[in-house]
XYZ file of C-alpha atoms in Angstrom:
725
model
C 105.843 -14.128 27.316
C 102.641 -15.331 29.124
C 101.397 -19.276 26.976
C 98.772 -20.549 27.979
C 99.813 -24.635 29.300
C 96.377 -26.406 28.794
C 93.984 -24.254 30.859
C 96.612 -22.865 33.276
C 99.115 -19.143 32.406
C 102.785 -18.989 33.127
C 104.887 -16.394 32.777
C 108.386 -16.709 31.823
C 109.038 -14.392 34.573
C 107.087 -16.325 36.864
C 110.005 -17.517 39.257
C 107.845 -19.054 41.409
C 108.601 -16.653 44.497
C 105.491 -15.126 44.513
C 105.301 -12.082 42.884
C 103.488 -12.015 40.137
C 99.730 -11.710 40.008
C 97.705 -13.267 36.554
C 94.318 -11.381 35.450
C 91.541 -12.193 33.162
C 89.409 -10.043 31.787
C 87.563 -10.826 28.250
C 84.202 -12.859 28.027
C 82.919 -14.638 30.398
C 85.842 -13.166 32.608
C 85.030 -13.284 36.832
C 81.652 -14.954 35.758
C 81.886 -18.353 33.416
C 86.128 -18.084 34.274
C 88.616 -17.476 37.183
C 91.785 -17.465 36.735
C 93.668 -18.022 39.511
C 96.301 -15.490 40.484
C 99.464 -17.351 41.753
C 99.319 -20.193 39.565
C 98.051 -18.979 36.288
C 94.654 -21.787 36.281
C 91.861 -21.366 35.213
C 88.862 -22.772 35.810
C 84.389 -21.996 35.182
C 82.058 -21.452 37.500
C 79.872 -23.142 35.829
C 78.498 -25.488 33.271
C 78.305 -24.156 29.594
C 76.672 -24.796 26.413
C 77.974 -24.453 23.103
C 74.487 -23.845 21.535
C 74.180 -21.075 23.637
C 77.656 -19.689 22.293
C 80.410 -21.682 20.895
C 83.578 -19.579 21.724
C 85.141 -16.754 24.201
C 87.945 -14.664 24.004
C 90.153 -13.920 27.015
C 93.075 -11.425 27.232
C 95.207 -12.532 29.673
C 97.907 -10.541 31.557
C 101.380 -10.702 34.124
C 101.604 -8.107 36.474
C 104.703 -7.490 39.461
C 102.323 -8.348 42.744
C 103.620 -5.597 44.676
C 103.869 -2.742 41.885
C 100.843 -3.884 39.966
C 102.859 -3.440 36.806
C 103.467 -5.052 33.954
C 105.679 -8.001 33.579
C 105.223 -8.285 30.138
C 102.336 -7.921 26.968
C 98.756 -8.648 27.472
C 98.031 -12.568 25.535
C 94.680 -13.168 23.969
C 93.457 -16.565 24.088
C 89.967 -18.180 22.622
C 88.226 -20.276 24.588
C 86.323 -23.666 22.176
C 83.672 -25.196 23.248
C 83.675 -28.578 22.317
C 79.954 -30.027 21.339
C 78.035 -33.286 22.881
C 74.889 -34.644 21.938
C 72.901 -33.193 24.608
C 69.513 -31.740 22.568
C 67.093 -33.985 20.989
C 65.551 -33.509 17.692
C 62.262 -31.061 17.452
C 59.398 -31.011 14.372
C 58.422 -27.807 13.364
C 55.258 -28.301 13.726
C 53.123 -30.600 16.056
C 50.892 -31.595 15.307
C 50.977 -31.348 11.107
C 47.013 -31.334 9.245
C 47.144 -33.002 6.051
C 45.227 -34.442 2.894
C 45.400 -36.495 0.095
C 42.559 -37.575 -1.909
C 40.718 -41.384 -1.341
C 41.269 -44.271 -3.966
C 44.922 -42.448 -4.531
C 47.816 -44.213 -6.727
C 50.425 -45.819 -4.159
C 53.477 -43.436 -3.527
C 50.816 -39.757 -3.533
C 52.330 -37.991 -1.277
C 51.136 -36.634 1.431
C 52.975 -34.194 3.772
C 56.744 -33.413 4.244
C 57.221 -33.113 7.992
C 60.365 -31.498 9.400
C 62.457 -31.983 12.633
C 66.318 -29.165 13.996
C 69.018 -30.660 16.196
C 70.216 -27.742 17.830
C 73.899 -30.212 18.090
C 76.600 -29.320 15.665
C 75.965 -29.919 12.947
C 79.668 -30.704 12.045
C 81.110 -31.688 14.991
C 79.801 -36.327 14.366
C 77.193 -37.175 13.901
C 74.188 -35.472 17.462
C 72.672 -33.240 14.165
C 71.871 -35.785 11.845
C 68.329 -37.158 12.294
C 66.835 -39.658 10.518
C 62.866 -39.977 9.562
C 60.815 -43.832 10.568
C 56.507 -43.973 11.373
C 55.799 -45.463 14.524
C 52.043 -45.672 13.868
C 50.114 -45.582 10.702
C 51.137 -48.502 9.458
C 50.267 -49.969 6.586
C 48.915 -47.200 5.474
C 51.127 -44.896 5.335
C 55.175 -44.665 4.898
C 57.806 -42.366 5.395
C 61.388 -40.815 3.354
C 63.896 -41.857 6.210
C 65.953 -38.060 4.682
C 63.249 -36.078 3.558
C 60.869 -37.321 6.349
C 58.234 -37.673 3.423
C 55.380 -39.350 3.586
C 53.457 -41.053 0.888
C 50.651 -43.293 0.474
C 51.156 -47.440 1.264
C 48.375 -49.296 0.464
C 46.141 -48.969 -2.323
C 42.043 -48.456 -2.688
C 41.522 -45.884 0.431
C 38.070 -45.818 0.815
C 36.332 -42.055 2.598
C 33.470 -43.883 3.263
C 34.523 -46.938 5.100
C 37.998 -45.051 6.901
C 38.352 -40.888 6.255
C 40.436 -39.845 9.067
C 44.300 -41.528 9.800
C 46.427 -40.733 12.796
C 49.951 -40.735 11.430
C 53.215 -40.404 14.621
C 56.417 -39.601 12.999
C 60.196 -40.294 14.787
C 63.709 -38.041 13.949
C 66.375 -39.785 15.624
C 69.627 -37.815 15.896
C 73.142 -40.186 15.522
C 71.640 -41.186 12.759
C 70.284 -43.591 14.079
C 72.626 -44.975 16.087
C 72.052 -46.895 19.650
C 72.186 -43.810 22.026
C 70.523 -41.435 20.311
C 67.951 -38.783 20.869
C 64.676 -38.677 19.535
C 61.348 -36.409 18.492
C 58.052 -37.194 17.749
C 55.073 -35.979 16.169
C 51.403 -36.682 15.087
C 50.056 -36.244 11.749
C 46.332 -36.195 11.232
C 45.844 -37.234 7.330
C 42.521 -36.654 5.962
C 40.854 -38.779 2.653
C 39.181 -36.155 0.897
C 35.820 -37.031 -1.417
C 36.237 -38.442 -4.979
C 32.947 -39.041 -6.848
C 33.142 -43.080 -6.754
C 29.276 -43.817 -5.203
C 26.341 -43.568 -8.233
C 23.699 -42.232 -6.342
C 20.805 -44.745 -5.334
C 17.094 -44.817 -5.491
C 15.708 -45.623 -1.258
C 12.596 -47.217 -3.710
C 12.173 -49.029 -6.317
C 8.216 -48.489 -6.237
C 6.736 -44.768 -4.753
C 3.453 -44.214 -4.675
C 1.795 -40.941 -3.392
C -1.952 -39.469 -3.717
C -3.271 -36.598 -4.653
C -6.518 -34.486 -4.921
C -7.413 -33.265 -8.547
C -8.502 -30.216 -7.329
C -4.823 -29.479 -6.422
C -3.157 -26.722 -7.844
C -0.531 -26.421 -11.198
C 2.508 -26.099 -9.832
C 1.868 -27.458 -6.526
C 4.199 -30.458 -5.238
C 2.632 -33.730 -5.523
C 5.516 -35.485 -3.654
C 8.760 -35.756 -2.629
C 12.031 -38.747 -3.866
C 14.958 -39.115 -2.700
C 18.419 -40.853 -3.646
C 21.132 -41.311 -1.420
C 25.350 -40.731 -2.433
C 27.955 -42.082 0.139
C 29.621 -39.206 -1.692
C 29.405 -35.318 -0.330
C 29.691 -31.869 -1.565
C 29.702 -31.645 -4.753
C 30.204 -35.039 -5.650
C 26.668 -35.828 -3.910
C 24.857 -33.531 -6.527
C 21.808 -35.209 -8.434
C 19.505 -34.370 -10.700
C 16.122 -35.909 -11.614
C 13.660 -36.340 -14.730
C 10.746 -38.845 -15.696
C 12.471 -40.456 -18.763
C 8.417 -42.439 -19.242
C 4.891 -41.487 -17.836
C 1.414 -42.433 -19.347
C 0.906 -38.752 -18.982
C 2.713 -36.214 -21.074
C 3.507 -32.925 -19.380
C 0.969 -33.824 -16.544
C 4.369 -33.533 -14.545
C 7.365 -32.143 -14.020
C 10.596 -32.906 -11.525
C 12.860 -30.604 -9.787
C 15.218 -30.491 -7.266
C 15.851 -29.142 -3.890
C 19.491 -28.557 -3.640
C 19.899 -28.091 -0.173
C 18.665 -32.004 0.706
C 19.626 -33.436 -2.573
C 15.186 -34.393 -2.752
C 13.584 -34.778 -7.146
C 10.066 -32.761 -5.822
C 7.307 -33.575 -8.997
C 5.186 -31.439 -9.542
C 1.925 -30.698 -11.291
C 1.944 -29.054 -14.893
C -1.632 -29.530 -16.329
C -5.189 -29.933 -13.956
C -6.528 -33.300 -13.079
C -9.670 -34.926 -14.008
C -11.109 -38.024 -11.687
C -13.873 -38.336 -14.298
C -11.034 -38.829 -17.265
C -7.997 -40.798 -15.027
C -7.539 -41.187 -12.157
C -3.751 -43.198 -12.404
C -0.286 -41.924 -13.527
C 2.959 -44.298 -13.617
C 6.536 -42.497 -14.283
C 9.344 -43.757 -14.353
C 12.492 -41.591 -13.598
C 15.868 -41.104 -13.530
C 18.498 -39.846 -10.931
C 21.772 -39.178 -12.003
C 25.510 -37.523 -10.915
C 26.276 -34.323 -12.103
C 30.263 -34.248 -11.526
C 31.230 -36.930 -12.606
C 34.666 -38.072 -12.177
C 35.885 -39.986 -15.555
C 38.710 -42.092 -13.598
C 36.247 -43.619 -11.684
C 34.013 -44.662 -15.331
C 34.638 -48.425 -14.792
C 32.978 -48.191 -11.395
C 29.168 -46.745 -12.887
C 26.813 -46.550 -14.215
C 26.028 -43.163 -12.145
C 22.872 -43.101 -12.652
C 19.713 -45.004 -10.658
C 15.921 -45.778 -11.891
C 12.494 -45.698 -9.827
C 8.675 -45.856 -11.034
C 6.351 -43.695 -9.400
C 2.949 -43.867 -9.392
C 0.472 -40.965 -8.556
C -3.511 -42.419 -7.504
C -5.515 -39.479 -8.231
C -8.377 -39.080 -4.961
C -12.000 -37.379 -6.103
C -12.966 -34.281 -5.328
C -16.719 -32.191 -5.516
C -15.880 -30.235 -7.997
C -18.583 -27.621 -9.527
C -20.425 -27.615 -13.059
C -18.599 -26.718 -15.929
C -19.841 -25.425 -19.114
C -19.820 -25.930 -22.440
C -17.872 -23.771 -23.770
C -16.014 -20.772 -21.980
C -18.243 -17.584 -22.643
C -21.034 -17.816 -25.162
C -22.780 -15.111 -27.479
C -25.550 -14.869 -28.116
C -27.140 -11.882 -30.898
C -31.179 -10.217 -30.654
C -32.814 -7.777 -32.211
C -33.944 -4.630 -30.309
C -37.872 -4.876 -31.150
C -38.132 -9.434 -30.397
C -40.495 -9.311 -27.874
C -40.145 -10.458 -24.013
C -40.682 -13.687 -23.062
C -38.496 -15.038 -26.184
C -35.616 -17.007 -25.982
C -32.690 -16.034 -27.254
C -30.450 -18.845 -26.880
C -29.099 -20.985 -23.849
C -26.012 -22.565 -21.855
C -25.540 -26.080 -20.460
C -23.693 -26.938 -17.859
C -23.321 -30.350 -16.070
C -21.859 -31.834 -13.067
C -18.452 -33.724 -13.457
C -18.740 -35.631 -10.540
C -20.242 -39.299 -10.363
C -23.574 -37.839 -8.775
C -23.872 -35.747 -12.004
C -25.567 -33.444 -9.851
C -28.910 -31.463 -11.057
C -27.586 -27.799 -11.749
C -29.752 -24.531 -11.015
C -29.216 -21.434 -13.606
C -29.347 -17.651 -12.594
C -28.302 -14.088 -13.654
C -25.448 -12.457 -11.853
C -27.595 -9.083 -11.183
C -25.125 -7.747 -10.434
C -23.801 -7.468 -14.554
C -27.501 -7.184 -15.156
C -28.704 -3.900 -12.368
C -31.533 -3.632 -15.439
C -33.186 -7.057 -15.115
C -33.065 -6.955 -18.696
C -33.311 -10.618 -19.423
C -34.147 -13.829 -17.302
C -32.637 -16.961 -17.525
C -35.290 -20.688 -17.029
C -33.438 -22.374 -13.620
C -33.844 -25.843 -15.587
C -33.106 -25.255 -19.303
C -30.223 -22.601 -18.990
C -32.632 -21.375 -21.408
C -32.084 -16.865 -21.373
C -35.014 -14.781 -23.013
C -35.879 -11.562 -22.882
C -37.552 -9.751 -19.711
C -37.412 -6.094 -20.548
C -38.054 -4.366 -24.306
C -34.689 -3.435 -25.461
C -32.656 -0.462 -27.399
C -29.901 -0.708 -29.322
C -29.697 3.130 -29.591
C -29.165 3.298 -26.079
C -26.692 -0.378 -25.280
C -25.507 -2.177 -28.107
C -24.414 -4.543 -25.885
C -25.284 -6.594 -22.544
C -22.588 -8.600 -20.887
C -23.653 -11.030 -18.234
C -22.648 -13.858 -16.375
C -24.511 -16.845 -15.433
C -24.294 -18.667 -12.422
C -24.584 -22.410 -12.276
C -24.958 -23.984 -9.385
C -25.809 -28.027 -7.976
C -28.758 -29.012 -6.125
C -26.639 -31.198 -3.815
C -24.550 -29.178 -2.947
C -25.642 -25.342 -3.791
C -21.641 -23.546 -2.814
C -20.240 -25.839 -5.929
C -20.527 -22.689 -8.442
C -18.727 -21.710 -11.368
C -19.574 -18.792 -14.265
C -19.642 -17.659 -17.991
C -19.643 -14.788 -19.873
C -22.826 -14.083 -21.873
C -22.470 -10.903 -24.637
C -25.365 -10.298 -26.049
C -25.178 -7.937 -29.256
C -28.954 -6.046 -29.333
C -29.242 -5.949 -33.150
C -30.027 -3.040 -35.483
C -34.382 -2.655 -36.733
C -34.760 0.740 -37.822
C -37.312 2.097 -35.855
C -35.676 5.778 -35.447
C -36.712 8.503 -37.389
C -33.645 10.896 -38.996
C -33.909 14.229 -38.062
C -32.053 17.185 -38.897
C -27.971 17.339 -38.009
C -27.881 20.201 -35.440
C -30.053 23.511 -34.950
C -29.747 25.227 -37.984
C -29.317 29.009 -37.475
C -30.417 30.780 -41.622
C -31.892 33.961 -43.143
C -32.179 35.033 -46.476
C -31.090 39.012 -48.099
C -34.092 40.864 -48.325
C -32.771 41.654 -51.755
C -32.495 37.575 -52.150
C -32.595 36.399 -55.839
C -35.459 33.702 -56.354
C -34.039 29.708 -56.455
C -30.523 31.091 -54.681
C -29.351 29.174 -51.853
C -29.885 29.973 -48.664
C -28.821 27.013 -46.169
C -27.451 23.946 -46.768
C -29.364 20.739 -44.676
C -27.629 16.766 -43.165
C -29.988 14.476 -41.092
C -28.694 12.118 -38.268
C -30.344 8.897 -37.479
C -29.019 6.804 -34.680
C -29.662 3.555 -36.658
C -27.140 1.567 -38.240
C -27.916 0.614 -41.423
C -25.240 -2.137 -42.807
C -24.802 -0.019 -46.589
C -25.288 3.322 -44.873
C -27.902 5.635 -44.643
C -29.852 6.612 -47.810
C -31.963 10.419 -46.347
C -34.018 11.591 -48.633
C -35.260 15.801 -48.493
C -39.102 16.955 -50.350
C -41.083 19.981 -48.904
C -43.860 18.871 -47.081
C -46.850 18.153 -48.986
C -48.963 20.551 -47.155
C -46.073 23.306 -48.375
C -46.045 22.725 -51.948
C -48.626 25.289 -53.118
C -47.973 28.318 -50.696
C -44.078 27.812 -50.309
C -41.822 30.760 -49.979
C -38.663 28.049 -50.755
C -37.956 24.677 -51.992
C -35.957 21.572 -50.993
C -33.663 20.475 -53.449
C -32.645 16.728 -52.448
C -28.714 16.205 -53.208
C -29.115 12.832 -52.889
C -25.752 12.436 -50.901
C -27.548 12.873 -47.467
C -27.607 16.375 -48.141
C -30.038 19.378 -49.852
C -30.012 22.850 -50.658
C -32.650 25.539 -49.352
C -33.552 27.371 -51.604
C -35.780 30.994 -52.548
C -38.810 30.367 -54.982
C -38.841 33.686 -55.219
C -37.147 37.564 -55.997
C -37.030 39.646 -52.692
C -38.136 40.172 -49.499
C -39.458 42.250 -46.541
C -38.642 41.946 -42.943
C -41.473 44.770 -42.644
C -44.276 42.387 -44.276
C -42.570 38.951 -41.788
C -39.974 38.718 -40.792
C -40.387 34.865 -39.892
C -40.818 31.721 -41.919
C -40.976 28.243 -41.015
C -39.844 25.766 -43.781
C -41.259 22.229 -43.322
C -38.843 19.498 -44.863
C -40.121 16.105 -44.291
C -36.411 13.511 -43.805
C -37.101 10.140 -44.842
C -34.775 6.911 -45.037
C -34.796 4.200 -47.291
C -34.881 1.158 -44.956
C -37.722 -0.740 -44.071
C -39.831 -0.728 -42.948
C -39.544 3.435 -43.712
C -39.106 6.089 -41.008
C -39.610 9.622 -41.552
C -39.640 13.058 -39.601
C -40.995 16.772 -39.851
C -38.417 19.238 -39.432
C -39.392 22.497 -39.744
C -36.501 25.088 -40.279
C -36.967 28.501 -39.051
C -35.701 31.223 -41.673
C -35.590 34.569 -40.478
C -35.446 37.965 -42.301
C -32.994 40.580 -42.611
C -30.749 43.068 -44.404
C -27.384 42.318 -46.555
C -24.734 44.272 -47.902
C -24.548 43.472 -52.172
C -22.474 40.985 -51.252
C -25.291 38.077 -49.364
C -23.639 39.351 -46.015
C -25.920 40.156 -43.375
C -26.155 43.228 -41.921
C -29.216 43.804 -39.626
C -31.924 42.258 -38.749
C -35.350 42.748 -36.796
C -35.083 42.255 -32.863
C -36.805 39.396 -32.774
C -33.885 37.597 -34.676
C -31.356 39.039 -33.439
C -32.278 37.651 -30.261
C -32.880 34.335 -31.996
C -29.405 34.662 -33.737
C -28.009 35.830 -29.801
C -29.481 32.694 -28.754
C -31.212 33.739 -26.367
C -34.352 32.317 -26.565
C -37.654 34.521 -24.597
C -37.846 31.993 -22.075
C -34.305 32.602 -21.153
C -35.021 36.162 -20.808
C -37.503 36.040 -18.200
C -35.113 33.229 -16.216
C -32.690 36.315 -16.092
C -35.121 38.316 -14.789
C -36.094 36.572 -12.363
C -33.097 35.835 -11.194
C -32.824 39.808 -10.757
C -35.415 40.482 -8.821
C -34.539 37.460 -6.513
C -31.256 39.418 -6.423
C -32.653 42.514 -5.380
C -35.546 41.277 -3.059
C -32.716 39.097 -1.059
C -30.202 42.759 -0.965
C -33.593 44.740 0.771
C -33.876 41.762 2.828
C -30.182 42.356 3.921
C -30.516 46.286 4.220
C -33.675 45.909 7.087
C -32.176 43.592 9.065
C -28.431 45.350 9.842
C -30.524 48.430 10.276
C -33.134 46.783 12.421
C -29.747 45.927 14.229
C -28.647 49.256 15.285
C -30.751 50.085 16.959
C -29.923 50.610 19.904
C -31.590 48.592 22.926
C -34.566 49.373 26.050
C -32.000 47.650 28.446
C -28.457 49.172 27.449
C -26.816 46.197 30.209
C -27.810 44.619 33.108
C -26.405 46.634 35.244
C -29.225 49.663 34.743
C -31.920 47.410 35.788
C -33.063 48.461 39.409
C -36.043 46.250 39.910
C -38.840 44.915 37.461
C -38.822 45.829 33.743
C -40.665 44.822 30.449
C -39.439 46.277 27.586
C -41.908 45.377 24.486
C -40.488 46.225 20.437
C -43.649 47.716 19.123
C -43.823 51.857 18.643
C -46.610 52.944 20.788
C -48.944 56.395 20.669
C -47.187 59.084 21.687
C -47.397 61.448 24.391
C -50.713 60.960 24.771
C -50.511 57.714 24.664
C -50.895 56.586 28.401
C -53.302 53.571 27.723
C -50.677 51.637 25.424
C -48.810 49.970 28.719
C -49.657 49.141 33.049
C -47.184 50.801 34.476
C -47.802 49.235 37.533
C -45.968 46.486 35.768
C -43.207 48.156 36.330
C -43.799 48.362 40.726
C -43.193 45.780 43.205
C -45.045 42.399 43.031
C -46.838 44.077 46.199
C -48.501 46.917 44.021
C -49.610 45.755 41.113
C -53.024 46.728 39.820
C -55.690 44.580 38.181
C -54.768 44.752 34.684
C -56.445 47.728 32.375
C -57.246 47.575 28.804
C -54.676 48.333 25.719
C -55.730 50.292 23.114
C -52.744 48.591 20.594
C -54.105 44.495 21.051
C -58.041 42.800 20.309
C -60.074 43.406 23.774
C -60.580 40.230 26.338
C -64.622 39.795 25.588
C -62.758 37.466 22.737
C -59.350 36.078 25.322
C -60.645 36.148 28.977
C -57.881 37.226 30.794
C -55.438 35.561 32.752
C -56.134 35.480 36.479
C -52.619 35.702 38.674
C -52.369 34.188 40.707
C -52.408 36.114 44.030
C -49.069 34.975 45.810
C -49.261 34.463 49.878
C -47.671 37.155 51.973
C -46.100 34.458 54.573
C -44.835 32.721 51.010
C -43.495 36.182 49.711
C -41.494 35.733 53.025
C -39.552 33.413 52.424
C -36.780 33.668 51.239
C -36.914 31.702 48.036
C -39.683 33.590 46.839
C -37.639 34.415 44.528
C -37.568 31.624 42.323
C -40.927 31.184 42.321
C -41.517 34.760 41.015
C -39.597 33.860 38.587
C -41.339 31.082 36.970
C -44.693 32.160 38.572
C -44.288 35.904 35.528
C -42.965 33.843 32.870
C -46.278 30.608 33.653
C -48.447 34.025 33.108
C -46.272 35.350 30.299
C -46.370 32.504 28.111
C -50.217 31.708 28.620
C -51.282 35.166 28.033
C -53.431 36.708 24.641
C -52.320 39.968 26.177
C -49.013 39.912 26.653
C -46.830 41.933 24.683
C -45.996 41.128 20.386
C -43.532 38.738 19.389
C -39.828 39.338 20.181
C -40.787 40.914 23.530
C -38.092 41.337 26.574
C -39.880 40.929 29.425
C -36.977 41.597 32.626
C -37.995 40.565 36.633
C -35.525 42.152 38.706
C -37.287 41.180 41.632
C -34.876 41.238 44.427
C -37.234 39.220 47.332
C -38.284 40.062 50.446
C -37.062 39.553 53.731
C -33.734 42.147 53.701
C -33.145 44.154 56.764
C -32.299 47.271 54.143
C -35.737 47.125 52.589
C -35.816 48.053 49.759
C -34.481 50.562 47.203
C -35.932 51.300 44.734
C -38.389 54.087 44.566
C -40.546 52.694 42.408
C -41.633 51.096 45.939
C -41.995 54.527 47.579
C -45.174 55.450 46.076
C -48.632 53.416 45.277
C -49.915 54.801 43.075
C -48.353 58.370 40.173
C -50.652 60.687 42.114
C -48.470 60.582 44.923
C -45.258 61.376 43.054
C -43.737 65.190 42.471
C -42.215 65.240 39.739
C -42.028 69.233 39.367
C -38.210 69.447 40.556
C -37.732 68.416 36.754
C -37.557 71.102 35.824
C -34.791 72.296 37.792
C -32.312 70.505 35.914
C -32.201 72.463 33.039
C -33.445 71.895 29.673
C -32.398 68.465 28.660
C -35.493 66.830 31.165
C -36.891 70.101 29.642
C -39.708 66.879 27.776
C -39.706 64.794 30.927
C -40.877 68.144 33.545
C -43.718 68.598 31.033
C -44.404 65.296 30.846
C -44.963 64.667 34.690
C -44.713 68.127 36.542
C -48.284 69.505 35.438
C -51.809 69.129 36.552
C -53.128 65.808 37.007
C -55.354 66.238 34.436
C -52.067 67.569 31.987
C -50.884 63.933 32.672
């Protein structure tokens, strides 16, 4: 049996002759623990740490050194590490952050700190920790067993001191001598409570403001201070008394906690030059716990001085309404406006009318007293209301102006005679009976009497004796047109003109004579029109003689336009004399007029087609006015020396252009004169056949007869005798 004695193993079969060998296996065997093979002594090779591993399980056996056979069975044993105080307490955090409200009661919990010791808590006092405070007294204390930190001093004021550093120590061995210790720092901040009332920085604020300041503008800023922070420092301002009720208001700027005094009503330096206010500030959030430290409000006085500003004139009324009859004479005063300078200097005021509101210059105004008078005649039926603007300007400062609307109502005067309400188209049947109604007429009048219209209808006096129709007034502003005899004949008279007098019932009385045209038509038994004479049909169709004439004129103009357009189309289709520029060989003059046929040999001068050197004297033409009325323009002869110059082509063309422009015997209008003069000095000389001869008689045209039937006409013209030509 292998047994351990202390840190040694021994087998009963070991006689001390060295034949027994001890073998150790298990946790740490060969590394942490080694065994003497001969004696069985076990020893540790390095320092052991209980906190790393508290015990080890090993196995030992004894074997024959020579045969390596086990002498006994394997034995198991445990090596347990005994703890010593080799670890100091350690806090779970470093540093700790904590907060506690200011003015807290003594014993208010702040935070609990915790320290741990790695030593064996079951073996002695190595892991028993005790807490104590090293720094932070007398403000805070710590519980030795639990590590709970509490307030130890009453009335701690954040506004006096806000941050505290507390050092806590944890010591093992129950705090006895020789124990190990560790420390940590706790940062404690006092949080704010509303324990301070707001206070104004001044007891009297004074501001100056111009009387022209706009409503809603800031007059001044007042400020109260509060030692608290955050929402505990939020304040409200209000006006508790004022000698100008409703003139000012106060609001709060939440970002700066300032009170802003605002203008709510217009200021007037001339009426009141100074205002006194009493304002109050108060905390928004008040803690009932600290009511005894109040009151949490403060008051101050505000003095506002109004400064004078040059103001525009002020009208007595915001608007004026005037009435005038439409028949009022020109230059009659219809009313007046009045404005004055509100400033102390009381500058004189000049009045004018804004002509943009009175483009027709119907009214005018006296510049000094503001009297409005008529400048042009009025017509209510054209304009019943006139809306104008009157401008008041200071004499001393023309930039100071104000305006007021003036509404002028034109009152009605009975100055218009009544007329037919519409253009009546009336007919009477040939088989009409006497006293038969053929038309109901109404009247209209642009005037508007107060009691409404009352029209009276009657037949004109000059038509009463010979009237074929009568007028019956219905007393309701209508009248009937009645026949006065039986049957009418369109052959005898197809149209009747009935003069109707319409009179209104106003003063002065206005009347007019209106002619009603009645046409005689053929009707059926029920009185429905079947046929009227052509003139009546035309009138009923709405086409008067003037309208028919206008239609005929339009048709004639359209026909003329079509004819002219067709003529222009035909003229454009004629083949031009010169089809292309490539066909021009020499000097060519084309005329867009028609000659006299084959017998006309004097209409054109053939010499103009030849080279300028062969130009003959101009011959008198038969188709123009004789030269006795227009002396011929003498063409200057170009000297041979200049023609030999290579630049003579340009001079030649310019000269021909001038000759044609100034020659009254030149071709008619729209003629084309083309000069293809090639100039002199060519080595090949001229290639033109027109230059080969100087007269027509030297040219032989007999060869044309050999060219076929197409050239027979030319052969007859130029191939005959000289007498024929």
